[in-house]
Structure formats: C-alpha cells, structure tokens
C-alpha cells in the first residue's frame, strides 16, 4: 500500500510541477511535508533527526518526503490533490486557504503554540562587501542610486512580506499620511531591478548575475546566503523597523487520515517546538521561541521593531484584497510611473 501511495504521490507531484526528495521505500509508513521554496536544506537537516527520534520513541522506521515550491503554489497543489500530510509554510493565508477547503482544522492556529508558528523571521537586506551604497534602512532604498532585487509579491510570500515591511515603515515615517506613503511605495517599486518569481530566483539574480545593490529576503535566507557565498563578500543589514514573518505549520487531516499517518503527522509538527529542533532552526538563522535556545543564540539576532501584518494592514485577508489582488494597490502603484 505504501509503495503504491509513494508512486501516486510522486506522479501527481510531477504533474503539478512540485519537486520531491528521493523517497525512502524501506519504511512501512511515510509522510510528505509540503513546504516553501527556500526550506529544502532546513528540512533535509531536521527530517533525519525526527526520524531517529520517532524510531527511538516508537520503535518504528519511517520515511519523510519533502516537496518545495512557492508557498501559495504548494497550497494550490494540495487543493488539486497532492496528498501531503503536513504543511510548513511561510504565510498564514496559504494554510488558511486549506482550512477554508476543509483540509486543515478551522481552528488550526489555536492547536499549537505561537499561532501554530514554531519559528519566525523578519525581512532583512543583503548588500555587497563594505556596503558601498551605505544602505541601513528602508528610506535608503528609495534613493536614485539604489537598485533592489526581491521576489514578486504577486507570486511569493517572501515578496509580500518585503512589500508590507516597506509599507509599515512608510506608515511610521509619514505618520499615516496616505499620499506620502503612496509616493514612497511608488519610488520603492520603481527601484526594483528584477522581480523574480521566488526567493531562490532572486538570490541567483543578485549573487550569480550580479544585478542590484541589495537583495531583500528573509533574515534567515540572507544569512544563509552570506554563509554559503562568502562572509567577506557580503553583509547582512537588519533594518531598525521590519516585519514579523511567521512560519505556520498544520496537519492536512483528510490526507493524514487516508494515509494512516495522523499520529506521525501530529508528532512531526509538534517536534518542531522541541529544544533539539529549535536549536537546528536557530542554526539556520530562524528566530525561535524556546527560552534556552533564544538565550544561546541571542548574539545572532539583532534587535529590531517587528511590525505585525495585522498592525500594518488589518489582516492578511485585507492585505491580499487591498494590495495584491488584480488591479489592487500594488498594480496601481506600479502603473503610476
């Protein structure tokens, strides 16, 4: 049954354009984690630890598959039939759309601590060696001599966080003056050199193609990029005001029930709150909640004023309707050039 399940999942994933890790066929049971684009390495590190923990606790050998892509695209794949057991996304709306379809519990944010977000991050800047343009905060990004790279908010949760962080800064800076906020955002968008569809594409544009003065992405991602491509060649700037980026998780209940993995899927999302997992998350430059781990990694995460999406635009639903829908503010601001 499980081999057949694997074949079906893989075939569907390929049809949907979703990449899967190589399945381990020896285990009796397996779960599929549907996750966001830049989390491949993170879960490649966490999954073996969970697998070993489960075997020690339950005496059962299991397998874990990974599926990665844009967070919204991943949610759509599940709506189209991808039988993922758990989701680990970077935007609340991508889990909520599954809840609205009856695939995730309606009260999913109340089922786990911290709004079912075991870790979080913020939006930060990656600049080239010695920060030649002197970029320190959002107002530096609207200067005529600065060009940015970040993912398109139309296709990327990462990009939506960037747009909303800039909007939140402008709200504070201009004391809510709508006309000045729009002028700021219009200039901000005009300074984008390349709108890639996802976080990894933006990284390629900035690092390998050498385009732009600053890459904007999650703090975790820009630190990981700096570690991979050269600490002496790049600098990470965490602006004094930015945004709280939550990374929600949930069990896809009908799929887990059909796959006979409810207990395994639930244990997997709960494991992300364990001290061991929190330490691994911090090692990948995500901010976490476990007090001992927070203290251990305190020097790694600069203090910044983290604005909530709810404080900036009311709710994620309002953000999607008023800013990112077809013809909404993002489109309007880009047309007024």
PDB file of C-alpha atoms in Angstrom, residues 183-313:
ATOM      1  CA  UNK A 183       4.697  58.271  -3.157  1.00  0.00           C
ATOM      2  CA  UNK A 184       7.250  56.318  -1.093  1.00  0.00           C
ATOM      3  CA  UNK A 185       5.950  52.947  -2.299  1.00  0.00           C
ATOM      4  CA  UNK A 186       5.816  54.130  -5.916  1.00  0.00           C
ATOM      5  CA  UNK A 187       9.503  55.072  -5.754  1.00  0.00           C
ATOM      6  CA  UNK A 188      10.328  51.894  -3.831  1.00  0.00           C
ATOM      7  CA  UNK A 189       8.766  49.732  -6.555  1.00  0.00           C
ATOM      8  CA  UNK A 190      10.409  51.781  -9.313  1.00  0.00           C
ATOM      9  CA  UNK A 191      13.814  50.930  -7.824  1.00  0.00           C
ATOM     10  CA  UNK A 192      13.305  47.182  -8.227  1.00  0.00           C
ATOM     11  CA  UNK A 193      15.808  45.939 -10.802  1.00  0.00           C
ATOM     12  CA  UNK A 194      14.323  42.433 -11.099  1.00  0.00           C
ATOM     13  CA  UNK A 195      11.118  40.885  -9.765  1.00  0.00           C
ATOM     14  CA  UNK A 196      11.853  37.159  -9.631  1.00  0.00           C
ATOM     15  CA  UNK A 197       9.029  34.695  -9.025  1.00  0.00           C
ATOM     16  CA  UNK A 198      10.580  33.213  -5.875  1.00  0.00           C
ATOM     17  CA  UNK A 199      13.292  33.592  -3.259  1.00  0.00           C
ATOM     18  CA  UNK A 200      15.807  31.296  -4.922  1.00  0.00           C
ATOM     19  CA  UNK A 201      15.453  33.072  -8.257  1.00  0.00           C
ATOM     20  CA  UNK A 202      16.100  36.417  -6.563  1.00  0.00           C
ATOM     21  CA  UNK A 203      19.231  35.004  -4.961  1.00  0.00           C
ATOM     22  CA  UNK A 204      20.503  33.824  -8.345  1.00  0.00           C
ATOM     23  CA  UNK A 205      19.846  37.252  -9.866  1.00  0.00           C
ATOM     24  CA  UNK A 206      21.726  39.078  -7.106  1.00  0.00           C
ATOM     25  CA  UNK A 207      24.596  36.672  -6.483  1.00  0.00           C
ATOM     26  CA  UNK A 208      25.291  34.921  -9.756  1.00  0.00           C
ATOM     27  CA  UNK A 209      24.107  37.560 -12.248  1.00  0.00           C
ATOM     28  CA  UNK A 210      25.492  40.411 -10.126  1.00  0.00           C
ATOM     29  CA  UNK A 211      22.369  42.555 -10.535  1.00  0.00           C
ATOM     30  CA  UNK A 212      21.307  45.120  -7.920  1.00  0.00           C
ATOM     31  CA  UNK A 213      22.764  46.788  -4.842  1.00  0.00           C
ATOM     32  CA  UNK A 214      20.651  44.945  -2.285  1.00  0.00           C
ATOM     33  CA  UNK A 215      18.813  41.628  -2.084  1.00  0.00           C
ATOM     34  CA  UNK A 216      15.767  41.704   0.193  1.00  0.00           C
ATOM     35  CA  UNK A 217      14.624  38.410   1.674  1.00  0.00           C
ATOM     36  CA  UNK A 218      14.022  36.699   4.994  1.00  0.00           C
ATOM     37  CA  UNK A 219      16.731  37.356   7.588  1.00  0.00           C
ATOM     38  CA  UNK A 220      17.294  33.594   7.738  1.00  0.00           C
ATOM     39  CA  UNK A 221      17.824  33.390   3.983  1.00  0.00           C
ATOM     40  CA  UNK A 222      20.217  36.322   3.618  1.00  0.00           C
ATOM     41  CA  UNK A 223      22.341  34.994   6.495  1.00  0.00           C
ATOM     42  CA  UNK A 224      22.392  31.535   4.925  1.00  0.00           C
ATOM     43  CA  UNK A 225      23.318  33.055   1.563  1.00  0.00           C
ATOM     44  CA  UNK A 226      26.179  35.007   3.154  1.00  0.00           C
ATOM     45  CA  UNK A 227      27.395  31.823   4.815  1.00  0.00           C
ATOM     46  CA  UNK A 228      27.286  29.930   1.537  1.00  0.00           C
ATOM     47  CA  UNK A 229      28.673  32.553  -0.859  1.00  0.00           C
ATOM     48  CA  UNK A 230      31.252  34.261   1.333  1.00  0.00           C
ATOM     49  CA  UNK A 231      31.120  36.139   4.613  1.00  0.00           C
ATOM     50  CA  UNK A 232      33.800  38.524   3.361  1.00  0.00           C
ATOM     51  CA  UNK A 233      31.904  39.344   0.165  1.00  0.00           C
ATOM     52  CA  UNK A 234      28.504  40.305   1.597  1.00  0.00           C
ATOM     53  CA  UNK A 235      26.981  41.977   4.653  1.00  0.00           C
ATOM     54  CA  UNK A 236      23.586  41.458   6.287  1.00  0.00           C
ATOM     55  CA  UNK A 237      21.639  44.548   7.343  1.00  0.00           C
ATOM     56  CA  UNK A 238      18.643  44.151   9.660  1.00  0.00           C
ATOM     57  CA  UNK A 239      16.747  47.455   9.451  1.00  0.00           C
ATOM     58  CA  UNK A 240      15.594  49.081  12.711  1.00  0.00           C
ATOM     59  CA  UNK A 241      11.955  48.592  11.662  1.00  0.00           C
ATOM     60  CA  UNK A 242      10.802  45.458   9.840  1.00  0.00           C
ATOM     61  CA  UNK A 243       8.035  42.861   9.853  1.00  0.00           C
ATOM     62  CA  UNK A 244       7.192  39.736  11.839  1.00  0.00           C
ATOM     63  CA  UNK A 245       7.235  36.853   9.367  1.00  0.00           C
ATOM     64  CA  UNK A 246       5.511  33.811  10.860  1.00  0.00           C
ATOM     65  CA  UNK A 247       6.060  30.292   9.524  1.00  0.00           C
ATOM     66  CA  UNK A 248       2.837  28.374  10.242  1.00  0.00           C
ATOM     67  CA  UNK A 249       2.511  24.596  10.324  1.00  0.00           C
ATOM     68  CA  UNK A 250      -0.505  22.266  10.278  1.00  0.00           C
ATOM     69  CA  UNK A 251      -1.625  18.701   9.678  1.00  0.00           C
ATOM     70  CA  UNK A 252      -3.609  18.105   6.465  1.00  0.00           C
ATOM     71  CA  UNK A 253      -6.125  15.978   8.274  1.00  0.00           C
ATOM     72  CA  UNK A 254      -8.056  14.231   5.468  1.00  0.00           C
ATOM     73  CA  UNK A 255      -4.780  13.256   3.794  1.00  0.00           C
ATOM     74  CA  UNK A 256      -3.190  12.039   7.030  1.00  0.00           C
ATOM     75  CA  UNK A 257      -6.302  10.032   7.831  1.00  0.00           C
ATOM     76  CA  UNK A 258      -6.373   8.489   4.362  1.00  0.00           C
ATOM     77  CA  UNK A 259      -2.642   7.735   4.562  1.00  0.00           C
ATOM     78  CA  UNK A 260      -2.896   6.313   8.092  1.00  0.00           C
ATOM     79  CA  UNK A 261      -0.365   8.822   9.400  1.00  0.00           C
ATOM     80  CA  UNK A 262      -2.344  11.037  11.809  1.00  0.00           C
ATOM     81  CA  UNK A 263      -0.145  10.249  14.814  1.00  0.00           C
ATOM     82  CA  UNK A 264       3.041  10.639  12.799  1.00  0.00           C
ATOM     83  CA  UNK A 265       1.976  13.914  11.186  1.00  0.00           C
ATOM     84  CA  UNK A 266       0.917  15.393  14.525  1.00  0.00           C
ATOM     85  CA  UNK A 267       4.185  14.349  16.167  1.00  0.00           C
ATOM     86  CA  UNK A 268       6.129  15.904  13.282  1.00  0.00           C
ATOM     87  CA  UNK A 269       4.631  19.385  13.673  1.00  0.00           C
ATOM     88  CA  UNK A 270       4.948  19.180  17.480  1.00  0.00           C
ATOM     89  CA  UNK A 271       8.596  18.115  17.156  1.00  0.00           C
ATOM     90  CA  UNK A 272       9.389  21.487  15.581  1.00  0.00           C
ATOM     91  CA  UNK A 273       8.825  23.023  19.044  1.00  0.00           C
ATOM     92  CA  UNK A 274      11.306  20.704  20.764  1.00  0.00           C
ATOM     93  CA  UNK A 275      14.605  22.078  22.025  1.00  0.00           C
ATOM     94  CA  UNK A 276      16.520  19.968  19.505  1.00  0.00           C
ATOM     95  CA  UNK A 277      14.508  21.231  16.544  1.00  0.00           C
ATOM     96  CA  UNK A 278      14.548  24.824  17.816  1.00  0.00           C
ATOM     97  CA  UNK A 279      18.340  24.652  18.016  1.00  0.00           C
ATOM     98  CA  UNK A 280      18.526  23.399  14.423  1.00  0.00           C
ATOM     99  CA  UNK A 281      16.160  26.174  13.308  1.00  0.00           C
ATOM    100  CA  UNK A 282      18.332  28.787  15.030  1.00  0.00           C
ATOM    101  CA  UNK A 283      21.333  27.233  13.310  1.00  0.00           C
ATOM    102  CA  UNK A 284      19.580  28.019  10.005  1.00  0.00           C
ATOM    103  CA  UNK A 285      19.169  31.615  11.220  1.00  0.00           C
ATOM    104  CA  UNK A 286      15.474  31.439  12.106  1.00  0.00           C
ATOM    105  CA  UNK A 287      14.284  33.146  15.285  1.00  0.00           C
ATOM    106  CA  UNK A 288      12.690  30.705  17.741  1.00  0.00           C
ATOM    107  CA  UNK A 289      10.664  30.669  20.953  1.00  0.00           C
ATOM    108  CA  UNK A 290      12.410  28.116  23.218  1.00  0.00           C
ATOM    109  CA  UNK A 291      13.890  30.223  26.019  1.00  0.00           C
ATOM    110  CA  UNK A 292      17.155  28.323  26.410  1.00  0.00           C
ATOM    111  CA  UNK A 293      17.781  28.384  22.655  1.00  0.00           C
ATOM    112  CA  UNK A 294      16.854  32.061  22.411  1.00  0.00           C
ATOM    113  CA  UNK A 295      19.453  32.841  25.075  1.00  0.00           C
ATOM    114  CA  UNK A 296      22.040  30.616  23.427  1.00  0.00           C
ATOM    115  CA  UNK A 297      21.698  32.368  20.051  1.00  0.00           C
ATOM    116  CA  UNK A 298      20.970  35.897  21.329  1.00  0.00           C
ATOM    117  CA  UNK A 299      24.050  37.445  19.701  1.00  0.00           C
ATOM    118  CA  UNK A 300      22.971  36.138  16.302  1.00  0.00           C
ATOM    119  CA  UNK A 301      19.761  38.166  16.049  1.00  0.00           C
ATOM    120  CA  UNK A 302      19.909  41.997  16.235  1.00  0.00           C
ATOM    121  CA  UNK A 303      17.058  43.759  17.984  1.00  0.00           C
ATOM    122  CA  UNK A 304      14.526  45.345  15.638  1.00  0.00           C
ATOM    123  CA  UNK A 305      10.971  46.657  15.874  1.00  0.00           C
ATOM    124  CA  UNK A 306       8.908  43.839  14.358  1.00  0.00           C
ATOM    125  CA  UNK A 307       5.577  45.068  12.981  1.00  0.00           C
ATOM    126  CA  UNK A 308       2.732  42.570  12.643  1.00  0.00           C
ATOM    127  CA  UNK A 309       0.823  42.324   9.376  1.00  0.00           C
ATOM    128  CA  UNK A 310      -2.329  42.994  11.400  1.00  0.00           C
ATOM    129  CA  UNK A 311      -0.879  46.287  12.652  1.00  0.00           C
ATOM    130  CA  UNK A 312       0.100  47.393   9.142  1.00  0.00           C
ATOM    131  CA  UNK A 313      -2.950  46.473   7.074  1.00  0.00           C
TER     132      UNK A 313
END
